[in-house]
Short mmCIF file of C-alpha atoms and ligand atoms in Angstrom, two decimals:
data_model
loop_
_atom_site.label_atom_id
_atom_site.label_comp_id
_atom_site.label_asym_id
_atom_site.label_seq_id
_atom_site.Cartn_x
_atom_site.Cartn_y
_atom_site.Cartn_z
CA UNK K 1 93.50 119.45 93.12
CA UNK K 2 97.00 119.39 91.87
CA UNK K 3 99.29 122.33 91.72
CA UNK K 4 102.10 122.19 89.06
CA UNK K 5 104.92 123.53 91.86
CA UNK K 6 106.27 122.41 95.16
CA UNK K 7 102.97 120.35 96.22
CA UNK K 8 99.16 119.79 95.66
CA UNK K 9 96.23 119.78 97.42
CA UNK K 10 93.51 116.70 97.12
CA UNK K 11 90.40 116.71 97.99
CA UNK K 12 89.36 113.45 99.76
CA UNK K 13 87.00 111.72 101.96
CA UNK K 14 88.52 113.11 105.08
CA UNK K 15 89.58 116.52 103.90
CA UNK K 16 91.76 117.76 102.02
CA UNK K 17 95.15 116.22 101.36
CA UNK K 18 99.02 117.32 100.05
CA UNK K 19 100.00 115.46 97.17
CA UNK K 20 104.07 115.70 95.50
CA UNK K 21 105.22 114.81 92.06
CA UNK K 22 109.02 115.02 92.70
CA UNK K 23 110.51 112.23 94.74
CA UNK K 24 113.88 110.19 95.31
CA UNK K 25 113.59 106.67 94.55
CA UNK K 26 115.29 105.94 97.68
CA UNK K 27 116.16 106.80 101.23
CA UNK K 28 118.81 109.00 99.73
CA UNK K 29 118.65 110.24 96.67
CA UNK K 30 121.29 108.95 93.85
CA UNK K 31 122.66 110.06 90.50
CA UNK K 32 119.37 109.62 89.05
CA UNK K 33 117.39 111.41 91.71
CA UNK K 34 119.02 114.61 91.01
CA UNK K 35 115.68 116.66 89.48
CA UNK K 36 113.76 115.36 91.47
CA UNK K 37 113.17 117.48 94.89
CA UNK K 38 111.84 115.40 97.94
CA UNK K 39 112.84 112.07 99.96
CA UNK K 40 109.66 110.59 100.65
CA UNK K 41 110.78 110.73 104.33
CA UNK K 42 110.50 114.96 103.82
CA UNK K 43 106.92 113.95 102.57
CA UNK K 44 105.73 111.65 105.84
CA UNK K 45 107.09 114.69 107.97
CA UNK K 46 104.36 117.09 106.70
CA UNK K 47 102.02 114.10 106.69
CA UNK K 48 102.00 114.00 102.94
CA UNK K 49 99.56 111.42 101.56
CA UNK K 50 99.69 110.78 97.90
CA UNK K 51 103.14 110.68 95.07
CA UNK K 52 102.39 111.48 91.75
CA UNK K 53 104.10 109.22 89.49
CA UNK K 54 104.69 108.79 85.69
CA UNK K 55 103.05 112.40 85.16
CA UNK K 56 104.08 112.76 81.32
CA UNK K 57 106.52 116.03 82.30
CA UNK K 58 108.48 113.80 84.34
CA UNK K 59 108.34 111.04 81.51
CA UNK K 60 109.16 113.07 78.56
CA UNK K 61 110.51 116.01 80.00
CA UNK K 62 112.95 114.80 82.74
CA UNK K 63 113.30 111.43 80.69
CA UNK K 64 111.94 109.18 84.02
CA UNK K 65 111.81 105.71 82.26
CA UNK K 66 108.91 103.08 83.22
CA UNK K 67 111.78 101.03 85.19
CA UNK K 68 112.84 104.05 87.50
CA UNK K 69 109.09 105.05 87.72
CA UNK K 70 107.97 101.53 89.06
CA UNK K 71 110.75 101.94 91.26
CA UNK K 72 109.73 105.03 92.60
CA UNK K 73 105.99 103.47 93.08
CA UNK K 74 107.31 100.33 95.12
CA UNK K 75 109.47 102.96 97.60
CA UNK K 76 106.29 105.28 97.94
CA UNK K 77 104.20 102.05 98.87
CA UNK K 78 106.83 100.98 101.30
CA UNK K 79 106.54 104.07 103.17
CA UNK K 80 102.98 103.93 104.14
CA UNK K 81 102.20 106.87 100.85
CA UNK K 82 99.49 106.23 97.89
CA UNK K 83 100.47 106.53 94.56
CA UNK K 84 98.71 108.26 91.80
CA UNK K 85 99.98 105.95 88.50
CA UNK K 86 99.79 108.19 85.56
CA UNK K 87 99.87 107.04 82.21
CA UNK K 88 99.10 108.25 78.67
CA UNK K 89 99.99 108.28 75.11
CA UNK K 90 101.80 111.66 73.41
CA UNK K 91 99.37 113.01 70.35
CA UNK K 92 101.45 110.99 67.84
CA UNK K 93 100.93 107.64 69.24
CA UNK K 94 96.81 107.96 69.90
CA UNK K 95 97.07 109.16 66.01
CA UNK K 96 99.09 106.04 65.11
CA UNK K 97 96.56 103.99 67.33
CA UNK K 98 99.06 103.01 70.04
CA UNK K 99 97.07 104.65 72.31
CA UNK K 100 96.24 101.31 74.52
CA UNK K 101 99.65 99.67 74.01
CA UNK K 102 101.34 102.56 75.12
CA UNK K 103 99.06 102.95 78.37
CA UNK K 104 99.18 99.13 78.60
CA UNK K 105 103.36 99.32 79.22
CA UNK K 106 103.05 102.05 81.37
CA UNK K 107 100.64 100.00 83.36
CA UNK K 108 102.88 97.29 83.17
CA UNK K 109 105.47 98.90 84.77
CA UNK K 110 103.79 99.52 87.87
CA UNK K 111 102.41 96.11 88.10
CA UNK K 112 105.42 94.46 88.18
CA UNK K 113 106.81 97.02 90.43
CA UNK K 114 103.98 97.75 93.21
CA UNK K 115 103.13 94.25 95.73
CA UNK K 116 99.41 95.61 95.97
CA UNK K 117 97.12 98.14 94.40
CA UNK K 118 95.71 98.88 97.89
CA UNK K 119 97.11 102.32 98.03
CA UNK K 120 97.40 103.16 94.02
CA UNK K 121 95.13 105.35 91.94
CA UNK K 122 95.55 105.16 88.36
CA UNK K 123 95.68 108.90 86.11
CA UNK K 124 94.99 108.46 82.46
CA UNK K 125 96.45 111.21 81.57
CA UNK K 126 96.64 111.94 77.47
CA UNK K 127 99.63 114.11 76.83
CA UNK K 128 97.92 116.18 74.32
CA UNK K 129 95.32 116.85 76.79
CA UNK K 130 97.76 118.26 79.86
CA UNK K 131 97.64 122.24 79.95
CA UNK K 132 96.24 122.28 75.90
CA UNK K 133 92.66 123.44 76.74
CA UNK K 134 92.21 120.23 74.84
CA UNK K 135 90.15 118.00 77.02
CA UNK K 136 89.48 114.44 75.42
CA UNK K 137 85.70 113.74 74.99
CA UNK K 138 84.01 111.53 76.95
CA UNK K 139 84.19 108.93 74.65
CA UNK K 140 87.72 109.02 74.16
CA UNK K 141 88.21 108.52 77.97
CA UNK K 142 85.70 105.94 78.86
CA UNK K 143 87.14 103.89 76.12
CA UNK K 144 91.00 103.70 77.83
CA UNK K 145 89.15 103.12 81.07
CA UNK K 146 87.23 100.58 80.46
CA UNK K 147 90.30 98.73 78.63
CA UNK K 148 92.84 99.85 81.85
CA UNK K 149 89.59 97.64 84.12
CA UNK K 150 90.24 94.93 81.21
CA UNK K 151 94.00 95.15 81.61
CA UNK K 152 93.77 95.30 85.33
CA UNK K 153 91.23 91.93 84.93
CA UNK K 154 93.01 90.08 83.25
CA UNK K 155 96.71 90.66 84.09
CA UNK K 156 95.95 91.52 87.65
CA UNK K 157 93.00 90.18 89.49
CA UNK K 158 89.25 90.76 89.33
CA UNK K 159 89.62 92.46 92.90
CA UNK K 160 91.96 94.63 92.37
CA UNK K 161 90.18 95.65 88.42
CA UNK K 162 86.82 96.13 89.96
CA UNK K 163 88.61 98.21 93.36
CA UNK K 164 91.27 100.59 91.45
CA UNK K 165 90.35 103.68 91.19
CA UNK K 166 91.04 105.37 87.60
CA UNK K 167 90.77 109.16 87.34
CA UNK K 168 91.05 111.29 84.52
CA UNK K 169 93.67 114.00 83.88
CA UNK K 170 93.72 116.98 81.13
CA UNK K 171 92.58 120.45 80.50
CA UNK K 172 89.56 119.70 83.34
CA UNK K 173 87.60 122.35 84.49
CA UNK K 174 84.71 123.10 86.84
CA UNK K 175 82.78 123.37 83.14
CA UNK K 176 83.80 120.44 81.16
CA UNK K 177 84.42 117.70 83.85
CA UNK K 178 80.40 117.17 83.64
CA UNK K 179 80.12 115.35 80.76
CA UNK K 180 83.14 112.93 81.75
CA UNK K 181 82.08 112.54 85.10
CA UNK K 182 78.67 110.95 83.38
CA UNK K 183 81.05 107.99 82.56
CA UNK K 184 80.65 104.99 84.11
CA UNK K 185 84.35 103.95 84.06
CA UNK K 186 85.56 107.60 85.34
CA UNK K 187 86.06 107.33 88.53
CA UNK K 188 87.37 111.19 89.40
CA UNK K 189 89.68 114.05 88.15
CA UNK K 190 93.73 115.27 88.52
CA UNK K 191 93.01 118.68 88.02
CA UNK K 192 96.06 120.88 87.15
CA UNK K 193 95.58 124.33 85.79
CA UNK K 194 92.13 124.39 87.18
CA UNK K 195 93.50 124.31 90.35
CA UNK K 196 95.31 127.24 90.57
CA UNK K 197 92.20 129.48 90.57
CA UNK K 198 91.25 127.43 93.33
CA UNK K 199 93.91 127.35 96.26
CA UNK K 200 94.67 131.19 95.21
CA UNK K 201 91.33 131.78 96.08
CA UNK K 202 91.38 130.13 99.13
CA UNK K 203 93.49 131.53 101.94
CA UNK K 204 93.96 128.46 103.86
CA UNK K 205 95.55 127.05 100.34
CA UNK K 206 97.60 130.09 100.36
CA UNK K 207 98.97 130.23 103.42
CA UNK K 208 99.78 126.28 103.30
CA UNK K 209 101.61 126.96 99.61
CA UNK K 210 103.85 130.01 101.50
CA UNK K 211 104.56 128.40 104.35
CA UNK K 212 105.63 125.45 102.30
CA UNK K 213 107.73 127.16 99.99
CA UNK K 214 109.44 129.40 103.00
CA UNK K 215 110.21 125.96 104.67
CA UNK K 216 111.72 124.01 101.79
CA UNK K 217 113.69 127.01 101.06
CA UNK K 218 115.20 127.38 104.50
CA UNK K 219 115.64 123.35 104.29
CA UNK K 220 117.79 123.76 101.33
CA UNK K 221 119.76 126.86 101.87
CA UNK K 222 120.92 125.23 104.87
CA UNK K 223 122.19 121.97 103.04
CA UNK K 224 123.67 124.10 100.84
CA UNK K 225 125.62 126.42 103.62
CA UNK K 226 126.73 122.72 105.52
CA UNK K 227 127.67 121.43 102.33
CA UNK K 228 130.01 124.71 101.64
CA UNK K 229 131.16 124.38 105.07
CA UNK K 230 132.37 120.73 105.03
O1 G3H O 301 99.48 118.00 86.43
C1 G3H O 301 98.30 117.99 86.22
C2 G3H O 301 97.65 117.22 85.19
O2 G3H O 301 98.60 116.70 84.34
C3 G3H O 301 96.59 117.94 84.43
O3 G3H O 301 96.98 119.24 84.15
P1 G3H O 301 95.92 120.27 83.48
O4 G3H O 301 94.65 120.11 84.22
O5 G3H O 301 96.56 121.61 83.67
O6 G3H O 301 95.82 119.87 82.05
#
């Protein structure tokens, strides 16, 4: 379950587990850092588990190239975090049928960044699919999945093709993740809108999201009075 804020929530086999999208690249953060919001130090403090990397808002939004993004991915390994890889083509390029050589760079990327895919989950992630109500069809999905195993198979190892994880990311819902999750190559969800209905309803979600919020406020208030101080 992953909230478009501060932090998410995943469900996984032990529980449920805080996931972040924004990180530094480093220890501390540099020019390039600056939108982003957490050192992945902050993260292991509130025993953080998972990074979300290459999300498309960070890509086409923030302007995160595949470079800084492997980057990113290799820092988050080092620190004992998983990484969830996204990657995905923008409307124009599925329409242009770039749709596997642009998720084939962006997989790229993190290949040559990350020294194992022991703690990576790959997102396919179609822009035109994020927060559009548009889900892609099963079809459509399987298809990139079964050619990110390929990829993974033939650029990567057999092990690692046949152990990745790839999860699907877009407009799911309770109501129209059936019909994907049918697929053989889908191996779970990033859930983004969808999720909202769920941690408001829950109060432990809530409370976590306040408390959160409160803290990371304080944190940066105070940077922010020491820095005026100095
Ligand atoms: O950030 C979340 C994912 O990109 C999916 O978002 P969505 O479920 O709202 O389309």
């Amino acid at each position: 379950m992953l909230q478009p804020f501060l932090c998410f929530f995943c469900l996984g086999e032990d529980g449920m587990f805080i996931s972040v999208f924004r990180i530094w690249s480093t220890k501390m953060p540099n020019f390039s850092d600056l939108l982003s919001v957490f050192s992945v130090e902050q993260l292991k403090d509130i025993s953080c588990k998972w990074v979300i990397l290459g999300h498309s808002e960070r890509r086409h939004v923030i302007g995160e190239d595949d470079q800084f993004i492997g980057k990113k991915a290799a820092y988050t390994l080092s620190q004992g975090l998983g990484v969830i890889a996204c990657i995905g083509e923008l409307l124009k390029e599925r329409e242009e049928g770039k749709t596997f050589d642009v998720c084939f760079q962006q997989l790229k990327a993190f290949a040559d960044a990350v020294p194992s895919w022991d703690n990576v989950v790959i997102s396919y992630e179609p822009v035109w699919a994020i927060g559009t109500g548009k889900v892609a069809s099963p079809q459509q999905a399987q298809e990139v999945h079964v050619a990110v195993h390929y990829w993974l198979k033939k650029n990567v190892s057999a092990e690692v093709a046949s152990k990745t994880r790839i999860i699907y990311g877009g407009s799911v819902n309770g109501g129209k993740c059936a019909g994907l999750a049918k697929e053989e190559d889908i191996d779970g969800f990033l859930v983004g809108g969808a999720s909202l209905k769920f941690v408001s309803s829950q109060p432990l979600g809530l409370i976590c999201m306040l408390g959160l919020t409160l803290f990371y406020a304080s944190e940066y208030t105070m940077s922010l009075a020491c820095e005026m101080n100095s």
